[in-house]
PDB file of C-alpha atoms and ligand atoms in Angstrom:
ATOM      1  CA  MET A   1       0.000   0.000   0.000  1.00 42.00           C
ATOM      2  CA  TYR A   2       1.420   3.372  -0.779  1.00 43.00           C
ATOM      3  CA  THR A   3       0.263   6.911  -0.604  1.00 42.00           C
ATOM      4  CA  ALA A   4       1.522   9.417  -3.084  1.00 40.00           C
ATOM      5  CA  SER A   5       2.541  12.652  -1.577  1.00 39.00           C
ATOM      6  CA  THR A   6       4.581  15.462  -2.905  1.00 35.00           C
ATOM      7  CA  ILE A   7       7.323  16.373  -0.606  1.00 37.00           C
ATOM      8  CA  LEU A   8       9.969  18.976  -1.002  1.00 34.00           C
ATOM      9  CA  PHE A   9      12.753  18.099   1.309  1.00 36.00           C
ATOM     10  CA  THR A  10      14.374  20.734   3.314  1.00 32.00           C
ATOM     11  CA  ILE A  11      17.397  19.107   4.729  1.00 31.00           C
ATOM     12  CA  LEU A  12      19.303  20.637   7.517  1.00 28.00           C
ATOM     13  CA  ILE A  13      22.721  19.266   7.975  1.00 28.00           C
ATOM     14  CA  SER A  14      24.389  20.039  11.216  1.00 28.00           C
ATOM     15  CA  SER A  15      28.031  19.798  11.877  1.00 27.00           C
ATOM     16  CA  SER A  16      29.611  19.278  15.180  1.00 27.00           C
ATOM     17  CA  THR A  17      32.445  21.458  16.338  1.00 27.00           C
ATOM     18  CA  SER A  18      35.322  20.663  18.583  1.00 27.00           C
ATOM     19  CA  ALA A  19      34.257  23.125  21.249  1.00 27.00           C
ATOM     20  CA  SER A  20      33.319  21.609  24.537  1.00 26.00           C
ATOM     21  CA  TYR A  21      30.550  22.735  26.784  1.00 26.00           C
ATOM     22  CA  SER A  22      30.112  22.452  30.453  1.00 26.00           C
ATOM     23  CA  VAL A  23      27.324  24.954  30.832  1.00 30.00           C
ATOM     24  CA  ALA A  24      23.838  23.656  30.393  1.00 35.00           C
ATOM     25  CA  ASP A  25      21.429  26.373  29.454  1.00 38.00           C
ATOM     26  CA  ASP A  26      17.775  26.385  30.267  1.00 43.00           C
ATOM     27  CA  ALA A  27      17.146  29.852  28.876  1.00 45.00           C
ATOM     28  CA  TYR A  28      15.367  28.353  25.891  1.00 46.00           C
ATOM     29  CA  PRO A  29      11.617  28.112  26.120  1.00 47.00           C
ATOM     30  CA  SER A  30      10.433  24.544  25.822  1.00 46.00           C
ATOM     31  CA  PRO A  31       9.436  23.718  22.260  1.00 44.00           C
ATOM     32  CA  TYR A  32       6.905  21.368  23.745  1.00 41.00           C
ATOM     33  CA  THR A  33       5.124  23.951  25.868  1.00 40.00           C
ATOM     34  CA  ALA A  34       1.579  22.745  25.621  1.00 39.00           C
ATOM     35  CA  GLY A  35      -1.795  24.370  25.754  1.00 46.00           C
ATOM     36  CA  MET A  36      -0.838  27.803  24.453  1.00 51.00           C
ATOM     37  CA  PRO A  37      -2.380  29.395  21.391  1.00 54.00           C
ATOM     38  CA  PRO A  38       0.061  29.813  18.506  1.00 58.00           C
ATOM     39  CA  CYS A  39       1.122  33.336  17.583  1.00 57.00           C
ATOM     40  CA  ASP A  40       3.055  35.253  14.943  1.00 63.00           C
ATOM     41  CA  LEU A  41       6.006  37.494  15.732  1.00 65.00           C
ATOM     42  CA  ASP A  42       3.698  40.546  15.494  1.00 65.00           C
ATOM     43  CA  ASP A  43       1.672  39.615  18.532  1.00 63.00           C
ATOM     44  CA  VAL A  44       4.124  38.101  20.963  1.00 61.00           C
ATOM     45  CA  SER A  45       2.631  38.554  24.391  1.00 64.00           C
ATOM     46  CA  GLY A  46       4.731  36.169  26.385  1.00 61.00           C
ATOM     47  CA  SER A  47       1.907  33.729  26.930  1.00 62.00           C
ATOM     48  CA  GLN A  48       1.843  32.226  23.482  1.00 67.00           C
ATOM     49  CA  THR A  49       3.968  29.840  21.441  1.00 70.00           C
ATOM     50  CA  PRO A  50       5.321  30.583  17.968  1.00 72.00           C
ATOM     51  CA  VAL A  51       3.634  29.167  14.884  1.00 76.00           C
ATOM     52  CA  ARG A  52       5.623  26.245  13.542  1.00 76.00           C
ATOM     53  CA  ARG A  53       4.485  25.148  10.134  1.00 80.00           C
ATOM     54  CA  GLU A  54       5.076  21.715   8.701  1.00 79.00           C
ATOM     55  CA  VAL A  55       2.879  21.880   5.603  1.00 83.00           C
ATOM     56  CA  TYR A  56       3.071  24.598   2.968  1.00 85.00           C
ATOM     57  CA  ASP A  57       1.111  25.222  -0.212  1.00 86.00           C
ATOM     58  CA  ASP A  58      -1.465  22.493   0.416  1.00 84.00           C
ATOM     59  CA  GLY A  59       1.178  19.848   0.881  1.00 79.00           C
ATOM     60  CA  ARG A  60       3.560  20.838  -1.888  1.00 81.00           C
ATOM     61  CA  ILE A  61       6.207  21.321   0.777  1.00 82.00           C
ATOM     62  CA  ILE A  62       6.222  19.191   3.913  1.00 81.00           C
ATOM     63  CA  ASP A  63       8.843  19.655   6.563  1.00 80.00           C
ATOM     64  CA  ILE A  64       9.630  16.131   7.739  1.00 81.00           C
ATOM     65  CA  SER A  65      12.567  17.031   9.951  1.00 83.00           C
ATOM     66  CA  HIS A  66      12.427  16.186  13.626  1.00 85.00           C
ATOM     67  CA  ARG A  67      12.889  18.934  16.143  1.00 85.00           C
ATOM     68  CA  TYR A  68      16.175  18.498  17.971  1.00 89.00           C
ATOM     69  CA  HIS A  69      15.415  17.861  21.597  1.00 91.00           C
ATOM     70  CA  PRO A  70      17.580  16.615  24.509  1.00 95.00           C
ATOM     71  CA  ASP A  71      15.253  13.615  24.921  1.00 94.00           C
ATOM     72  CA  MET A  72      15.388  12.461  21.317  1.00 93.00           C
ATOM     73  CA  PRO A  73      17.104   9.120  20.685  1.00 94.00           C
ATOM     74  CA  SER A  74      20.770   9.037  19.781  1.00 95.00           C
ATOM     75  CA  TRP A  75      22.675   6.107  18.243  1.00 94.00           C
ATOM     76  CA  LEU A  76      23.473   3.455  20.871  1.00 95.00           C
ATOM     77  CA  LEU A  77      22.711   5.774  23.798  1.00 96.00           C
ATOM     78  CA  ASP A  78      20.271   5.033  26.600  1.00 97.00           C
ATOM     79  CA  ASP A  79      19.781   8.598  27.754  1.00 96.00           C
ATOM     80  CA  GLY A  80      19.027  10.315  24.475  1.00 96.00           C
ATOM     81  CA  LEU A  81      20.781  13.234  22.821  1.00 95.00           C
ATOM     82  CA  GLY A  82      21.193  15.297  25.981  1.00 95.00           C
ATOM     83  CA  GLN A  83      22.067  18.964  26.206  1.00 95.00           C
ATOM     84  CA  PHE A  84      23.270  20.139  22.793  1.00 96.00           C
ATOM     85  CA  LEU A  85      22.310  23.811  22.739  1.00 95.00           C
ATOM     86  CA  ARG A  86      23.371  26.771  24.821  1.00 94.00           C
ATOM     87  CA  LEU A  87      23.126  30.513  24.697  1.00 94.00           C
ATOM     88  CA  PRO A  88      26.605  31.968  25.239  1.00 93.00           C
ATOM     89  CA  ALA A  89      25.390  35.517  24.571  1.00 94.00           C
ATOM     90  CA  SER A  90      21.986  36.624  25.669  1.00 94.00           C
ATOM     91  CA  MET A  91      20.166  39.935  25.583  1.00 94.00           C
ATOM     92  CA  LYS A  92      18.659  39.214  28.956  1.00 92.00           C
ATOM     93  CA  ASN A  93      22.192  39.255  30.334  1.00 92.00           C
ATOM     94  CA  GLY A  94      23.253  42.436  28.620  1.00 94.00           C
ATOM     95  CA  SER A  95      24.542  41.151  25.303  1.00 95.00           C
ATOM     96  CA  ARG A  96      23.633  42.998  22.130  1.00 95.00           C
ATOM     97  CA  SER A  97      22.115  39.864  20.657  1.00 95.00           C
ATOM     98  CA  ASN A  98      21.178  36.298  21.423  1.00 95.00           C
ATOM     99  CA  VAL A  99      23.718  33.888  20.025  1.00 94.00           C
ATOM    100  CA  SER A 100      23.217  30.127  20.216  1.00 95.00           C
ATOM    101  CA  GLU A 101      25.791  27.411  20.081  1.00 96.00           C
ATOM    102  CA  MET A 102      25.055  23.805  19.070  1.00 95.00           C
ATOM    103  CA  LYS A 103      27.135  20.709  19.456  1.00 95.00           C
ATOM    104  CA  LEU A 104      25.749  17.394  18.348  1.00 93.00           C
ATOM    105  CA  VAL A 105      26.614  14.297  16.387  1.00 90.00           C
ATOM    106  CA  THR A 106      25.883  14.798  12.674  1.00 86.00           C
ATOM    107  CA  HIS A 107      23.702  11.681  12.694  1.00 87.00           C
ATOM    108  CA  THR A 108      21.222  13.255  15.036  1.00 89.00           C
ATOM    109  CA  GLY A 109      17.559  13.340  14.140  1.00 88.00           C
ATOM    110  CA  THR A 110      16.685  13.890  10.500  1.00 86.00           C
ATOM    111  CA  HIS A 111      19.935  13.619   8.621  1.00 87.00           C
ATOM    112  CA  VAL A 112      21.578  12.409   5.478  1.00 85.00           C
ATOM    113  CA  ASP A 113      24.554  10.069   5.258  1.00 86.00           C
ATOM    114  CA  ALA A 114      27.603  11.015   3.258  1.00 84.00           C
ATOM    115  CA  PRO A 115      28.940   8.365   0.829  1.00 83.00           C
ATOM    116  CA  GLY A 116      32.128   8.228   2.914  1.00 84.00           C
ATOM    117  CA  HIS A 117      30.171   7.204   5.999  1.00 84.00           C
ATOM    118  CA  MET A 118      30.926   3.498   5.685  1.00 83.00           C
ATOM    119  CA  ILE A 119      33.341   3.289   2.780  1.00 84.00           C
ATOM    120  CA  ASP A 120      36.708   4.613   3.756  1.00 88.00           C
ATOM    121  CA  GLU A 121      38.003   5.150   0.208  1.00 89.00           C
ATOM    122  CA  TYR A 122      35.033   7.438  -0.463  1.00 85.00           C
ATOM    123  CA  PHE A 123      35.817   9.305   2.724  1.00 87.00           C
ATOM    124  CA  ASP A 124      39.472   9.700   1.747  1.00 90.00           C
ATOM    125  CA  ALA A 125      38.451  10.834  -1.728  1.00 89.00           C
ATOM    126  CA  GLY A 126      36.344  13.603  -0.196  1.00 88.00           C
ATOM    127  CA  PHE A 127      32.807  12.340  -0.778  1.00 85.00           C
ATOM    128  CA  ASP A 128      31.125  14.327   1.957  1.00 84.00           C
ATOM    129  CA  VAL A 129      27.498  15.501   2.028  1.00 83.00           C
ATOM    130  CA  ASP A 130      28.458  18.464  -0.103  1.00 84.00           C
ATOM    131  CA  THR A 131      28.879  16.062  -3.016  1.00 85.00           C
ATOM    132  CA  LEU A 132      25.212  15.015  -2.916  1.00 83.00           C
ATOM    133  CA  ASP A 133      22.993  16.286  -5.728  1.00 83.00           C
ATOM    134  CA  LEU A 134      20.281  18.724  -4.656  1.00 83.00           C
ATOM    135  CA  HIS A 135      18.136  17.561  -7.590  1.00 84.00           C
ATOM    136  CA  VAL A 136      17.896  14.201  -5.860  1.00 83.00           C
ATOM    137  CA  LEU A 137      17.387  15.636  -2.399  1.00 82.00           C
ATOM    138  CA  ASN A 138      14.466  17.833  -3.443  1.00 82.00           C
ATOM    139  CA  GLY A 139      11.238  16.932  -5.191  1.00 84.00           C
ATOM    140  CA  PRO A 140       8.128  14.786  -5.112  1.00 87.00           C
ATOM    141  CA  ALA A 141       8.369  11.636  -3.022  1.00 86.00           C
ATOM    142  CA  LEU A 142       6.266   8.560  -2.521  1.00 90.00           C
ATOM    143  CA  LEU A 143       5.320   7.616   1.022  1.00 89.00           C
ATOM    144  CA  VAL A 144       5.074   3.827   1.255  1.00 93.00           C
ATOM    145  CA  ASP A 145       3.730   1.774   4.140  1.00 94.00           C
ATOM    146  CA  VAL A 146       5.648  -1.462   4.479  1.00 96.00           C
ATOM    147  CA  PRO A 147       4.331  -4.696   6.052  1.00 97.00           C
ATOM    148  CA  ARG A 148       4.692  -4.453   9.810  1.00 97.00           C
ATOM    149  CA  ASP A 149       5.924  -7.999  10.418  1.00 97.00           C
ATOM    150  CA  SER A 150       9.278  -7.831   8.688  1.00 97.00           C
ATOM    151  CA  ASN A 151      12.411  -5.860   8.045  1.00 98.00           C
ATOM    152  CA  ILE A 152      12.765  -4.581   4.489  1.00 96.00           C
ATOM    153  CA  THR A 153      13.919  -7.584   2.499  1.00 98.00           C
ATOM    154  CA  ALA A 154      13.981  -8.258  -1.240  1.00 98.00           C
ATOM    155  CA  GLU A 155      10.631 -10.008  -0.857  1.00 98.00           C
ATOM    156  CA  VAL A 156       9.106  -6.997   0.874  1.00 98.00           C
ATOM    157  CA  MET A 157      10.514  -4.634  -1.754  1.00 97.00           C
ATOM    158  CA  LYS A 158       9.043  -6.789  -4.523  1.00 98.00           C
ATOM    159  CA  SER A 159       5.638  -6.875  -2.837  1.00 98.00           C
ATOM    160  CA  LEU A 160       5.439  -3.077  -2.687  1.00 97.00           C
ATOM    161  CA  ASN A 161       5.138  -2.755  -6.482  1.00 97.00           C
ATOM    162  CA  ILE A 162       6.753   0.660  -6.521  1.00 96.00           C
ATOM    163  CA  PRO A 163       6.291   1.973 -10.053  1.00 95.00           C
ATOM    164  CA  LYS A 164       9.293   2.451 -12.312  1.00 94.00           C
ATOM    165  CA  GLY A 165      10.352   6.044 -12.560  1.00 93.00           C
ATOM    166  CA  VAL A 166       9.769   6.809  -8.880  1.00 92.00           C
ATOM    167  CA  LYS A 167      12.967   8.405  -7.628  1.00 89.00           C
ATOM    168  CA  ARG A 168      12.289   9.209  -3.988  1.00 89.00           C
ATOM    169  CA  VAL A 169      10.590   6.943  -1.486  1.00 91.00           C
ATOM    170  CA  LEU A 170       9.968   7.345   2.225  1.00 89.00           C
ATOM    171  CA  PHE A 171       9.342   4.018   3.929  1.00 91.00           C
ATOM    172  CA  ARG A 172       6.948   4.149   6.855  1.00 91.00           C
ATOM    173  CA  THR A 173       7.397   1.167   9.115  1.00 93.00           C
ATOM    174  CA  LEU A 174       6.597  -0.321  12.488  1.00 95.00           C
ATOM    175  CA  ASN A 175       9.073   2.272  13.855  1.00 94.00           C
ATOM    176  CA  THR A 176       6.404   4.939  13.434  1.00 91.00           C
ATOM    177  CA  ASP A 177       3.724   2.779  15.114  1.00 92.00           C
ATOM    178  CA  ARG A 178       6.129   2.161  17.986  1.00 94.00           C
ATOM    179  CA  ARG A 179       6.970   5.868  18.132  1.00 92.00           C
ATOM    180  CA  LEU A 180      10.646   5.007  18.351  1.00 93.00           C
ATOM    181  CA  MET A 181      11.755   8.532  17.480  1.00 91.00           C
ATOM    182  CA  TRP A 182       9.921   9.731  20.588  1.00 91.00           C
ATOM    183  CA  GLN A 183      11.671   7.318  22.960  1.00 94.00           C
ATOM    184  CA  LYS A 184      14.968   8.523  24.298  1.00 94.00           C
ATOM    185  CA  GLN A 185      16.448   5.059  24.691  1.00 97.00           C
ATOM    186  CA  PHE A 186      18.047   3.797  21.488  1.00 97.00           C
ATOM    187  CA  ASP A 187      16.307   0.624  20.285  1.00 97.00           C
ATOM    188  CA  THR A 188      18.283  -1.867  18.173  1.00 97.00           C
ATOM    189  CA  SER A 189      15.114  -3.690  17.129  1.00 98.00           C
ATOM    190  CA  TYR A 190      14.064  -0.896  14.773  1.00 95.00           C
ATOM    191  CA  VAL A 191      12.972  -1.863  11.258  1.00 95.00           C
ATOM    192  CA  GLY A 192      15.340  -1.107   8.400  1.00 94.00           C
ATOM    193  CA  PHE A 193      16.653  -2.503   5.138  1.00 94.00           C
ATOM    194  CA  LEU A 194      18.416  -5.829   5.060  1.00 95.00           C
ATOM    195  CA  LYS A 195      21.162  -6.217   2.483  1.00 95.00           C
ATOM    196  CA  ASP A 196      19.016  -8.166   0.014  1.00 96.00           C
ATOM    197  CA  GLY A 197      16.326  -5.469   0.207  1.00 95.00           C
ATOM    198  CA  ALA A 198      18.884  -2.803  -0.663  1.00 93.00           C
ATOM    199  CA  GLN A 199      20.248  -4.933  -3.478  1.00 94.00           C
ATOM    200  CA  TRP A 200      16.753  -5.515  -4.870  1.00 95.00           C
ATOM    201  CA  LEU A 201      16.063  -1.788  -4.767  1.00 94.00           C
ATOM    202  CA  LYS A 202      19.312  -1.089  -6.592  1.00 91.00           C
ATOM    203  CA  ASP A 203      18.704  -3.740  -9.253  1.00 93.00           C
ATOM    204  CA  ASN A 204      14.983  -3.278  -9.903  1.00 94.00           C
ATOM    205  CA  THR A 205      13.922   0.290  -9.249  1.00 93.00           C
ATOM    206  CA  ASP A 206      14.807   3.849 -10.213  1.00 91.00           C
ATOM    207  CA  ILE A 207      14.915   4.962  -6.580  1.00 91.00           C
ATOM    208  CA  LYS A 208      17.736   7.349  -5.796  1.00 88.00           C
ATOM    209  CA  LEU A 209      16.564   8.544  -2.414  1.00 88.00           C
ATOM    210  CA  VAL A 210      15.529   6.354   0.465  1.00 90.00           C
ATOM    211  CA  GLY A 211      14.081   7.667   3.690  1.00 89.00           C
ATOM    212  CA  ILE A 212      13.072   5.770   6.792  1.00 91.00           C
ATOM    213  CA  ASP A 213      11.492   6.539  10.153  1.00 90.00           C
ATOM    214  CA  TYR A 214      14.372   5.867  12.535  1.00 92.00           C
ATOM    215  CA  LEU A 215      18.070   6.630  12.894  1.00 92.00           C
ATOM    216  CA  SER A 216      19.351   4.313  10.171  1.00 91.00           C
ATOM    217  CA  VAL A 217      18.066   3.121   6.829  1.00 90.00           C
ATOM    218  CA  ALA A 218      19.716  -0.272   7.484  1.00 92.00           C
ATOM    219  CA  ALA A 219      18.519  -2.754  10.078  1.00 95.00           C
ATOM    220  CA  PHE A 220      20.874  -3.005  13.026  1.00 96.00           C
ATOM    221  CA  VAL A 221      21.916  -6.601  12.281  1.00 96.00           C
ATOM    222  CA  ASP A 222      22.874  -5.865   8.691  1.00 87.00           C
ATOM    223  CA  SER A 223      24.071  -2.329   9.018  1.00 90.00           C
ATOM    224  CA  VAL A 224      27.439  -2.142   7.279  1.00 90.00           C
ATOM    225  CA  ALA A 225      26.665  -4.509   4.390  1.00 92.00           C
ATOM    226  CA  THR A 226      23.379  -2.738   3.656  1.00 91.00           C
ATOM    227  CA  HIS A 227      24.921   0.708   3.749  1.00 89.00           C
ATOM    228  CA  ARG A 228      27.653  -0.373   1.392  1.00 89.00           C
ATOM    229  CA  VAL A 229      25.122  -1.563  -1.194  1.00 90.00           C
ATOM    230  CA  PHE A 230      23.424   1.829  -1.077  1.00 88.00           C
ATOM    231  CA  PHE A 231      26.657   3.803  -1.134  1.00 84.00           C
ATOM    232  CA  LYS A 232      28.094   1.778  -3.986  1.00 82.00           C
ATOM    233  CA  SER A 233      24.954   2.152  -6.050  1.00 78.00           C
ATOM    234  CA  ARG A 234      25.547   5.869  -5.889  1.00 61.00           C
ATOM    235  CA  VAL A 235      28.542   5.307  -8.094  1.00 33.00           C
ATOM    236  CA  SER A 236      27.148   2.700 -10.430  1.00 34.00           C
ATOM    237  CA  HIS A 237      23.880   4.564 -10.885  1.00 35.00           C
ATOM    238  CA  LEU A 238      25.330   8.017 -10.682  1.00 33.00           C
ATOM    239  CA  ALA A 239      22.848   8.461  -7.926  1.00 39.00           C
ATOM    240  CA  MET A 240      23.123   8.850  -4.267  1.00 38.00           C
ATOM    241  CA  LEU A 241      22.019   7.476  -1.044  1.00 42.00           C
ATOM    242  CA  ILE A 242      20.003   9.464   1.308  1.00 44.00           C
ATOM    243  CA  LYS A 243      18.675   8.188   4.476  1.00 41.00           C
ATOM    244  CA  ASN A 244      16.880   9.005   7.617  1.00 40.00           C
ATOM    245  CA  LEU A 245      14.145  11.358   6.666  1.00 43.00           C
ATOM    246  CA  PHE A 246      11.696  11.006   9.465  1.00 41.00           C
ATOM    247  CA  ARG A 247       8.119  11.998   9.801  1.00 40.00           C
ATOM    248  CA  LYS A 248       7.575  14.340  12.671  1.00 41.00           C
ATOM    249  CA  THR A 249       3.998  13.338  13.229  1.00 37.00           C
ATOM    250  CA  VAL A 250       2.233  10.043  12.806  1.00 30.00           C
TER     251      VAL A 250
HETATM  252  C1  NAG B   1      22.783  35.141  32.843  1.00 57.05           C
HETATM  253  O1  NAG B   1      23.865  35.229  33.769  1.00 57.05           O
HETATM  254  C2  NAG B   1      23.605  34.585  35.002  1.00 57.05           C
HETATM  255  C3  NAG B   1      24.744  34.911  35.930  1.00 57.05           C
HETATM  256  O2  NAG B   1      25.980  34.654  35.303  1.00 57.05           O
HETATM  257  C4  NAG B   1      23.443  33.096  34.735  1.00 57.05           C
HETATM  258  O3  NAG B   1      23.160  32.412  35.947  1.00 57.05           O
HETATM  259  C5  NAG B   1      22.306  32.882  33.778  1.00 57.05           C
HETATM  260  O4  NAG B   1      22.195  31.512  33.449  1.00 57.05           O
HETATM  261  C6  NAG B   1      22.536  33.678  32.514  1.00 57.05           C
HETATM  262  N1  NAG B   1      21.357  33.558  31.671  1.00 57.05           N
HETATM  263  C7  NAG B   1      21.456  33.467  30.363  1.00 57.05           C
HETATM  264  C8  NAG B   1      20.169  33.379  29.644  1.00 57.05           C
HETATM  265  O5  NAG B   1      22.505  33.440  29.751  1.00 57.05           O
HETATM  266  C1  NAG B   2      17.049  36.077  23.695  1.00 57.05           C
HETATM  267  O1  NAG B   2      17.370  35.226  24.731  1.00 57.05           O
HETATM  268  C2  NAG B   2      16.475  35.333  25.820  1.00 57.05           C
HETATM  269  C3  NAG B   2      17.032  34.497  26.920  1.00 57.05           C
HETATM  270  O2  NAG B   2      18.099  35.181  27.494  1.00 57.05           O
HETATM  271  C4  NAG B   2      15.118  34.859  25.408  1.00 57.05           C
HETATM  272  O3  NAG B   2      14.198  34.980  26.471  1.00 57.05           O
HETATM  273  C5  NAG B   2      14.649  35.712  24.259  1.00 57.05           C
HETATM  274  O4  NAG B   2      13.451  35.218  23.770  1.00 57.05           O
HETATM  275  C6  NAG B   2      15.686  35.712  23.161  1.00 57.05           C
HETATM  276  N1  NAG B   2      15.306  36.626  22.148  1.00 57.05           N
HETATM  277  C7  NAG B   2      15.256  36.320  20.877  1.00 57.05           C
HETATM  278  C8  NAG B   2      14.908  37.411  19.916  1.00 57.05           C
HETATM  279  O5  NAG B   2      15.493  35.203  20.482  1.00 57.05           O
HETATM  280  C1  NAG B   3      14.209  -6.225  12.304  1.00 57.05           C
HETATM  281  O1  NAG B   3      15.553  -6.492  12.607  1.00 57.05           O
HETATM  282  C2  NAG B   3      15.902  -6.262  13.959  1.00 57.05           C
HETATM  283  C3  NAG B   3      17.399  -6.513  14.095  1.00 57.05           C
HETATM  284  O2  NAG B   3      18.111  -5.552  13.317  1.00 57.05           O
HETATM  285  C4  NAG B   3      15.098  -7.199  14.837  1.00 57.05           C
HETATM  286  O3  NAG B   3      15.405  -6.983  16.193  1.00 57.05           O
HETATM  287  C5  NAG B   3      13.618  -6.921  14.609  1.00 57.05           C
HETATM  288  O4  NAG B   3      12.845  -7.832  15.349  1.00 57.05           O
HETATM  289  C6  NAG B   3      13.266  -7.039  13.150  1.00 57.05           C
HETATM  290  N1  NAG B   3      11.888  -6.538  12.967  1.00 57.05           N
HETATM  291  C7  NAG B   3      10.918  -7.257  12.402  1.00 57.05           C
HETATM  292  C8  NAG B   3       9.577  -6.620  12.357  1.00 57.05           C
HETATM  293  O5  NAG B   3      11.123  -8.348  11.922  1.00 57.05           O
END
């Protein structure tokens, strides 16, 4: 079963810095402050929360990025992302402006993998995220629901009957039903591609962009082999691998 939706990806790629932080900062209002009416900048009264839009132009653009939050899951960690944002200069403390500082792993939340992520020669040759093609990263995408009783194998891929010509597919899985992106403890049992599913996709479809609803497009048990199939197909297909585009809401 699949649902066609047109999605323009806005991909925010964060980079970590080498700075270290000891100061936690709670000066930020909680993004999850509940029960307040939304407002625009023109009518800030202090008792309202800003408007945050996810859908634009009747669905032509959908922001599928997750909000960074200290309690969001982080690869292999039990306690989530933790404090990643601080306000070293703040107007409330006499600075001319508010200046934020972020430090977080580049695989946090909604992110894209660079081809060099699991193939060292690509890394050495300089294939970073800057080498990805924006034509592939942006444009209409198909949202596909996969069977909930399996990881994404060749058999599952075949059963989805994704039409030829479709270039971008977001796979919605059991991960969304289990709300894994809302649990701070990392869960290795998430659903992802197995190697034969990736190989089938490479051999039988025109898909150049793959998105999934947890921290890795590859199932935990088959992580490196699956990634390598996707990364290598970037070269043989002159395409690229994208992963980890999550839906913010169910
Ligand atoms: C302002 O400075 C005080 C005293 O140094 C500090 O406790 C507080 O956290 C600072 N607040 C912000 C928003 O930077
Ligand atoms: C500046 O930072 C303060 C916290 O010190 C915050 O209350 C205020 O909303 C910030 N202003 C802007 C324009 O972001
Ligand atoms: C998917 O694979 C993971 C291991 O990577 C496993 O724990 C999980 O049970 C599998 N999920 C399904 C639905 O088969």
